[in-house]
C-alpha atoms as a PDB file:
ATOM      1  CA  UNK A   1     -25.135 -50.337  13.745  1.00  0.00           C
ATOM      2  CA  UNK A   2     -22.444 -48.583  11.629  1.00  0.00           C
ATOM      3  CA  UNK A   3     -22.864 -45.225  10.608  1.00  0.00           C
ATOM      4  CA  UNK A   4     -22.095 -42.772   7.494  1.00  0.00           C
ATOM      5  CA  UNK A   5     -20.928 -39.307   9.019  1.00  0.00           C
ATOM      6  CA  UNK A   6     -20.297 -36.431   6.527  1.00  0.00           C
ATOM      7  CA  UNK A   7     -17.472 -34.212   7.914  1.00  0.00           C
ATOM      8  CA  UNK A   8     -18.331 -30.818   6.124  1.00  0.00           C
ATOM      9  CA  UNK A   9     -16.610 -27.384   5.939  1.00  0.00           C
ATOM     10  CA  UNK A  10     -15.318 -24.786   3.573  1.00  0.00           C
ATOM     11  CA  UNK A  11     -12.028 -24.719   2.628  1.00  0.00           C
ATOM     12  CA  UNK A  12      -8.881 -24.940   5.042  1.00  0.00           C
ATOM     13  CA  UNK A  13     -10.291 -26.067   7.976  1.00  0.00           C
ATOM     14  CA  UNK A  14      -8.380 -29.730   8.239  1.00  0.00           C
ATOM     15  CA  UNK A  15     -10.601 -31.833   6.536  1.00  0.00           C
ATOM     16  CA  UNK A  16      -7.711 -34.709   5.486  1.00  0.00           C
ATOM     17  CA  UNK A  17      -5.522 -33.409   8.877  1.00  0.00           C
ATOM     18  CA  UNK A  18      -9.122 -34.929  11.002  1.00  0.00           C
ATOM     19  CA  UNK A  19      -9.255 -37.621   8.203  1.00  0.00           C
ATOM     20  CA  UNK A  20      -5.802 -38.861   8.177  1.00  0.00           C
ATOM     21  CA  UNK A  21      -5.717 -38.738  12.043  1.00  0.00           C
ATOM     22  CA  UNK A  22      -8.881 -40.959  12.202  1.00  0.00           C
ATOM     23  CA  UNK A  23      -7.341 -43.459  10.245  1.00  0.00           C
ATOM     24  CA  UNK A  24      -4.203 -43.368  12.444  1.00  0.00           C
ATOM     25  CA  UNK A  25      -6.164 -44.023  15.106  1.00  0.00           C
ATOM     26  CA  UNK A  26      -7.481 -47.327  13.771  1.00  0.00           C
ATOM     27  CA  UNK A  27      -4.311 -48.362  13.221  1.00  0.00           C
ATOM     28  CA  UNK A  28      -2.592 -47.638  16.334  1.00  0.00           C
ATOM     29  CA  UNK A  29      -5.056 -50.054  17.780  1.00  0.00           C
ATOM     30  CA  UNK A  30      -4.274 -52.853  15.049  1.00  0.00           C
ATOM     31  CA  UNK A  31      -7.407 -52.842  12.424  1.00  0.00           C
ATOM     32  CA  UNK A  32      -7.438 -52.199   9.209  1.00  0.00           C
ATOM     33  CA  UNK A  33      -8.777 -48.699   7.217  1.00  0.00           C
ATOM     34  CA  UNK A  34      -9.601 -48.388   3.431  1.00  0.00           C
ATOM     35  CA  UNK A  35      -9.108 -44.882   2.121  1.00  0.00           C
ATOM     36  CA  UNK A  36     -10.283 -43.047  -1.363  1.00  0.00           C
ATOM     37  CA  UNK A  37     -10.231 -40.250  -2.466  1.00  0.00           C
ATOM     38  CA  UNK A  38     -11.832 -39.259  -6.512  1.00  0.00           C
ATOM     39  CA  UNK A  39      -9.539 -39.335  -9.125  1.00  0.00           C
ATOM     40  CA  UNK A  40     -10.827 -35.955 -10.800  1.00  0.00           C
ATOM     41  CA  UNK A  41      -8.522 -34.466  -7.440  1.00  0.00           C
ATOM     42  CA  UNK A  42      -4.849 -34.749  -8.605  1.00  0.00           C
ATOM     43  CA  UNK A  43      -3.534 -31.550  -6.434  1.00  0.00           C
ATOM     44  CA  UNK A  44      -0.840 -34.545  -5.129  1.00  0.00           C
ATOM     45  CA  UNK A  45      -0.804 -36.881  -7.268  1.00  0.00           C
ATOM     46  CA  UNK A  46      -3.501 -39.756  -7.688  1.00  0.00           C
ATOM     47  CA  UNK A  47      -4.403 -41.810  -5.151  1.00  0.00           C
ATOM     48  CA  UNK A  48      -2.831 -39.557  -1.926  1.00  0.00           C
ATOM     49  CA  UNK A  49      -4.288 -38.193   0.957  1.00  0.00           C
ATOM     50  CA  UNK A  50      -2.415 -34.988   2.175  1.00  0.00           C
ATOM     51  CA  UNK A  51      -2.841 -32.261   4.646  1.00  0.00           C
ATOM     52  CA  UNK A  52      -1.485 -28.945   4.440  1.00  0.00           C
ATOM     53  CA  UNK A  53       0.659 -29.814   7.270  1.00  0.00           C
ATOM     54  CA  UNK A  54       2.190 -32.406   5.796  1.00  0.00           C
ATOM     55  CA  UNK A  55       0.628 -35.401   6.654  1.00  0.00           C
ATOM     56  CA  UNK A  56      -0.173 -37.659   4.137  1.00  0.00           C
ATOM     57  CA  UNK A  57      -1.318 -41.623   3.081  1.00  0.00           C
ATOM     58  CA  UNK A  58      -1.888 -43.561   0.066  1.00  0.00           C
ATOM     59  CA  UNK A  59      -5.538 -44.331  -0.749  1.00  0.00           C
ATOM     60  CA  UNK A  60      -7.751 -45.463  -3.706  1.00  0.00           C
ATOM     61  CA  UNK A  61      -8.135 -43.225  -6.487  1.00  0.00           C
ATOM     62  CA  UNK A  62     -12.037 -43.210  -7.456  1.00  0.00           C
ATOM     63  CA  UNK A  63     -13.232 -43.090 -11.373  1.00  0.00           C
ATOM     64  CA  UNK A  64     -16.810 -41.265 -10.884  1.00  0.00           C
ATOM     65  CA  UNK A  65     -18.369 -44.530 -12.527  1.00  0.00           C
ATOM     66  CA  UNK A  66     -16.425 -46.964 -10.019  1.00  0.00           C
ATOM     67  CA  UNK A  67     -18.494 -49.162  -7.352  1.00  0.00           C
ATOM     68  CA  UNK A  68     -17.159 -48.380  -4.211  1.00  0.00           C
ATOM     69  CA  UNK A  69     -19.233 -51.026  -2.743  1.00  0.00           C
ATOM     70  CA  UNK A  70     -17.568 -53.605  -4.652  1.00  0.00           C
ATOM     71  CA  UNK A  71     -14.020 -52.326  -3.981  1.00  0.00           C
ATOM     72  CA  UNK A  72     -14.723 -52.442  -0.108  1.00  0.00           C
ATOM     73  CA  UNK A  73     -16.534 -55.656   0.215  1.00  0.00           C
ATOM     74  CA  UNK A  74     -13.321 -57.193  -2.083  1.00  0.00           C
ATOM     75  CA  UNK A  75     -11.499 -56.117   0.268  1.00  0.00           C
ATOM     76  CA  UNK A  76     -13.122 -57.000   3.497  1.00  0.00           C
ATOM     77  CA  UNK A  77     -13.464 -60.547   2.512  1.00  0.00           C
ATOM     78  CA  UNK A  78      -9.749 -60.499   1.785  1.00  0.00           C
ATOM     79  CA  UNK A  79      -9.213 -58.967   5.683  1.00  0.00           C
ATOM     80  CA  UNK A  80     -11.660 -57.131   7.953  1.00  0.00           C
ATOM     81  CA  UNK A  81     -11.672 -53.976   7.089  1.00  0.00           C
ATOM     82  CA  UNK A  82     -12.589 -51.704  10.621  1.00  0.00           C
ATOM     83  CA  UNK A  83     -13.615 -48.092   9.018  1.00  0.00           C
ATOM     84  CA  UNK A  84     -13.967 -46.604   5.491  1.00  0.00           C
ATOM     85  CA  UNK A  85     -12.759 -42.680   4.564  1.00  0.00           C
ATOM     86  CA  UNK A  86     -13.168 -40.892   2.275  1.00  0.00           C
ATOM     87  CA  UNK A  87     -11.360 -37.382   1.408  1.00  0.00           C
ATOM     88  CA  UNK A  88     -13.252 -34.830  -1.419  1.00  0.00           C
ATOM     89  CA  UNK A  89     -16.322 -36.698  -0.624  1.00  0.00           C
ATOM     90  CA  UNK A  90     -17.451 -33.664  -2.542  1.00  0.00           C
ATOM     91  CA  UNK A  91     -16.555 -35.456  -6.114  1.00  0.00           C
ATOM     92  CA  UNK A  92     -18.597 -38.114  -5.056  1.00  0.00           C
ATOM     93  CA  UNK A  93     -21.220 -39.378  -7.257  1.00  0.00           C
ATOM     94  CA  UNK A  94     -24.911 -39.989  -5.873  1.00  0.00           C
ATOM     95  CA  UNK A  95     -24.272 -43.699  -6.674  1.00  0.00           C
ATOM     96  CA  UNK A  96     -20.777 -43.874  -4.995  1.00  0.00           C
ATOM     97  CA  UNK A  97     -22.680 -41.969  -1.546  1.00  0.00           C
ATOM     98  CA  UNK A  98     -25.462 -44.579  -1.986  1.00  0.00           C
ATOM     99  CA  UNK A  99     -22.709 -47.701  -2.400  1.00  0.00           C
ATOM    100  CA  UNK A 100     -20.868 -45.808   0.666  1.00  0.00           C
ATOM    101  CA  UNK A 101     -24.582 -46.135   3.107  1.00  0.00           C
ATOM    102  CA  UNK A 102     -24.593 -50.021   1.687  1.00  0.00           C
ATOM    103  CA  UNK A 103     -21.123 -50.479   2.836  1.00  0.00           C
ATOM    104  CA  UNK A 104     -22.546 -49.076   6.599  1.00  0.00           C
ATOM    105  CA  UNK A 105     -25.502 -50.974   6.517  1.00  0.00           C
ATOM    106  CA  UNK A 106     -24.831 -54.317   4.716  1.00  0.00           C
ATOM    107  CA  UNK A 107     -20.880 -54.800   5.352  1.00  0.00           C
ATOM    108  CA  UNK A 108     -21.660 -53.047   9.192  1.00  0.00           C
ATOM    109  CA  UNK A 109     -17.926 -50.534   8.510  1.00  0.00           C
ATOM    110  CA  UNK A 110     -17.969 -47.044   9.538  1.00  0.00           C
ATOM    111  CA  UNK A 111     -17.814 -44.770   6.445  1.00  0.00           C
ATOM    112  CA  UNK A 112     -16.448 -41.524   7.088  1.00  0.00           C
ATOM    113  CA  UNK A 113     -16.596 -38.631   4.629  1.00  0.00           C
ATOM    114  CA  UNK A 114     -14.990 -35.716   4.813  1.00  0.00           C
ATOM    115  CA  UNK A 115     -15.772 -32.461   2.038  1.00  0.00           C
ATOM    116  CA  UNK A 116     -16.708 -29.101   0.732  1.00  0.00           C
ATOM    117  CA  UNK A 117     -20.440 -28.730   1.526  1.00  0.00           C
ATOM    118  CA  UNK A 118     -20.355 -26.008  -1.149  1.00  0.00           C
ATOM    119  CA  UNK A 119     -18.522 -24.833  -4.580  1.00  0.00           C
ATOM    120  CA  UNK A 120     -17.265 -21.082  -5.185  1.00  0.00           C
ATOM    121  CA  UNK A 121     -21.147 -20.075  -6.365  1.00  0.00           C
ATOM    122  CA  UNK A 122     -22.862 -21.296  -2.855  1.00  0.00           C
ATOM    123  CA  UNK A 123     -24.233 -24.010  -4.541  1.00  0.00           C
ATOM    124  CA  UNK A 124     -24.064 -27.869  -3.222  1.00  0.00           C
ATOM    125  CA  UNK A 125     -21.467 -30.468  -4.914  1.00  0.00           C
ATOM    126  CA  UNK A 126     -23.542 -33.618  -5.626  1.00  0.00           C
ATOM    127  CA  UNK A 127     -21.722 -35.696  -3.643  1.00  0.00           C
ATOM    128  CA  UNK A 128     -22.110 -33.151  -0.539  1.00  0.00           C
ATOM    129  CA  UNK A 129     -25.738 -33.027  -1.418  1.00  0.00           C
ATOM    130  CA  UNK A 130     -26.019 -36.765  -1.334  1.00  0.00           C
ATOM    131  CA  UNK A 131     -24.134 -37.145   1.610  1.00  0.00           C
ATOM    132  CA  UNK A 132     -26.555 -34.156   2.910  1.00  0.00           C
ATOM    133  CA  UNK A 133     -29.492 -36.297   2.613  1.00  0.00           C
ATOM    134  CA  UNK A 134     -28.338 -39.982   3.574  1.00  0.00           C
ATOM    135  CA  UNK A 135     -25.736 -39.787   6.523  1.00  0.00           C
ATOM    136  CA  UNK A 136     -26.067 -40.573   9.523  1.00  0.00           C
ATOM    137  CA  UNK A 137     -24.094 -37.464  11.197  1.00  0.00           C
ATOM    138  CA  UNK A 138     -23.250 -34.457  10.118  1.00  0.00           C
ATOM    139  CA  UNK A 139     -20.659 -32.873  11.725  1.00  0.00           C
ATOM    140  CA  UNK A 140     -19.299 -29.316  10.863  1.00  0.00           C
ATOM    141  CA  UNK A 141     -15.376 -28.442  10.881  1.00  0.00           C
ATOM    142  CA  UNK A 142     -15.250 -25.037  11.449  1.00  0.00           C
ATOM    143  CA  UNK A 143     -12.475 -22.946  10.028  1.00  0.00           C
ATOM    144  CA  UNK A 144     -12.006 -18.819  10.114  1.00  0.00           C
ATOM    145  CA  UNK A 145     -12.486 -15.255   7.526  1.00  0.00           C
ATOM    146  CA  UNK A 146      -9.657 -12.750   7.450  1.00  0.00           C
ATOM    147  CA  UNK A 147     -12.385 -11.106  10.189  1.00  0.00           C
ATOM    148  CA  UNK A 148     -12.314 -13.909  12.690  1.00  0.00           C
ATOM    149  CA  UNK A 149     -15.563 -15.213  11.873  1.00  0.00           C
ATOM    150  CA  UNK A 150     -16.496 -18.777  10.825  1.00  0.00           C
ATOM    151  CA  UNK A 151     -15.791 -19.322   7.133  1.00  0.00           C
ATOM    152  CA  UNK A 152     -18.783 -20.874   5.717  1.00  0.00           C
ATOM    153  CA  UNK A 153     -17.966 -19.550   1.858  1.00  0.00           C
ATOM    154  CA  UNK A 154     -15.714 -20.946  -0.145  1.00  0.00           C
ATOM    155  CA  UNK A 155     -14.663 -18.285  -2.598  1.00  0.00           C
ATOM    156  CA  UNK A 156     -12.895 -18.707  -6.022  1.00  0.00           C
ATOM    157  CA  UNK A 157      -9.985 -16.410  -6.834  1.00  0.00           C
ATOM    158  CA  UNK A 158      -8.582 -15.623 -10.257  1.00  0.00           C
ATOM    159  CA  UNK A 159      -5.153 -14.556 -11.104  1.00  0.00           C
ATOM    160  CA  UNK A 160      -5.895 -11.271 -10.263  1.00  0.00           C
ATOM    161  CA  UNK A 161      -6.794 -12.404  -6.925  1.00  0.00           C
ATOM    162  CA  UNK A 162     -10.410 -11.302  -7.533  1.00  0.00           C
ATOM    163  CA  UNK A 163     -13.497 -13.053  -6.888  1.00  0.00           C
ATOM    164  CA  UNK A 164     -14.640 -15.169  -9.736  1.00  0.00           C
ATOM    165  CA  UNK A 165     -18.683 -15.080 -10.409  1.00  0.00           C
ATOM    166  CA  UNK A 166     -18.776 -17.731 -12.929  1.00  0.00           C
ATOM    167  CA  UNK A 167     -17.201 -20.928 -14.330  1.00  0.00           C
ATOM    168  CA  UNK A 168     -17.092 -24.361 -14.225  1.00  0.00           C
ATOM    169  CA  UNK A 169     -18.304 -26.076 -10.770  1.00  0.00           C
ATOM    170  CA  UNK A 170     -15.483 -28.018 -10.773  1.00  0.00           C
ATOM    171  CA  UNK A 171     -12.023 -26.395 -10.793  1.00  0.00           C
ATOM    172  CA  UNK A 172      -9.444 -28.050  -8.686  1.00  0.00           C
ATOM    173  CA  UNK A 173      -7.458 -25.922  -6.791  1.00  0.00           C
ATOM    174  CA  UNK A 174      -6.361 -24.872  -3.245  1.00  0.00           C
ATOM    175  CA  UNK A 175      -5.237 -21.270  -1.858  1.00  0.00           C
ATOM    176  CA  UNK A 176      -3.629 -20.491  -4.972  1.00  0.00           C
ATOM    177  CA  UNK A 177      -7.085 -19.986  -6.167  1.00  0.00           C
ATOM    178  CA  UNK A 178      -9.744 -20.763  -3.338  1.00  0.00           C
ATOM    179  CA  UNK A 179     -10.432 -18.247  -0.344  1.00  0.00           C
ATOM    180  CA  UNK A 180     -12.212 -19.378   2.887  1.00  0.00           C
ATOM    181  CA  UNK A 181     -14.665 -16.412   3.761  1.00  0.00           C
ATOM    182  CA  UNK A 182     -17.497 -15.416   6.086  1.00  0.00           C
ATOM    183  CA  UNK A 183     -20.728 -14.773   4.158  1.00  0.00           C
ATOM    184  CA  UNK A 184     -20.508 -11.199   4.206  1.00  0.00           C
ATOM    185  CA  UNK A 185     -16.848 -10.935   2.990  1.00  0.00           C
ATOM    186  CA  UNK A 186     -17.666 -13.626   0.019  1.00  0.00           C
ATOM    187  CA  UNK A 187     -20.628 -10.867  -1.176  1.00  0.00           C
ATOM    188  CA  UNK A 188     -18.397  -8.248  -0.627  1.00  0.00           C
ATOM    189  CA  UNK A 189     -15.754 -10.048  -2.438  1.00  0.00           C
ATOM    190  CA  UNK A 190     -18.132 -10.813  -5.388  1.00  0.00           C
ATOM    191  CA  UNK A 191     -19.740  -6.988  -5.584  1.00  0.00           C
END
């Protein structure tokens, strides 16, 4: 039976470094991958997977109210398709997570997910909270605070470099704005 595994950390820990390396794998053993990522993320331009060390691979750019069901099983009839990923799973809508666990159980592809479990409040992205409740594994990333311990916070920075308490849920950015913290540091950052 395939699987949906949700790959979850705070920021900077190598989410689309583990995702694009995945997909390399496949490869190097001659199948086929399928990768999106949401278009709302245009950091690098739509429709790219990159890593902060410079890795990087084209992929689907997803409109909130596409079927992601319907793109994959397109595509797999066209030529097998051996695993699905998808970067900012975050961004995800409940639908698209739901289409993504019909892909692993009706189409039998590996869909893995990679994203913040969390936005800059402690609060869960819908997609993460979808993905929370319907995959198969969950699997942390771990990354670090300025203190050495694990970053679980994800905190939002503003051009003062201070910690920003309110504000949209959705404000794309990367360390020029977001700060991967322990959860004392984040309160501490916030007080």
């Amino acid at each position: 039976m395939s699987k949906v595994y949700f790959y979850y950390s705070a920021m900077n820990a190598g989410k689309s470094t583990v995702l694009l390396q995945s997909s390399y794998n496949y490869h190097e053993r001659g199948m086929r991958t399928l990768l999106f990522t949401p278009a709302i993320d245009t950091r690098v331009g739509p429709g790219k997977v990159k890593s902060r060390i410079g890795l990087e691979a084209e992929a689907l750019a997803l409109q909130a109210d596409e079927d992601v069901f319907a793109h994959v099983k397109a595509a797999h009839a066209a030529q097998p398709v051996a695993c699905v990923l998808v970067d900012e799973a975050q961004f995800l809508t409940r639908k698209q997570v739901e289409q993504l666990t019909e892909i692993a159980d009706q189409l039998r592809i590996p869909v893995l997910c990679y994203g913040l479990r969390t936005d800059f409040q402690a609060q869960l992205f819908p997609g993460s909270a979808a993905l929370l409740a319907l995959a198969d594994n969950l699997i942390e990333l771990k990354t670090i605070c300025h203190c050495g311990r694990k970053a679980t916070m994800n905190l939002r920075v503003g051009p003062d470099g201070r910690g920003v308490k309110e504000g949209a849920q959705v404000e794309i950015g990367g360390n020029d704005r977001y700060v991967a913290m322990c959860r004392r540091h984040y309160k501490e950052a916030l007080a």
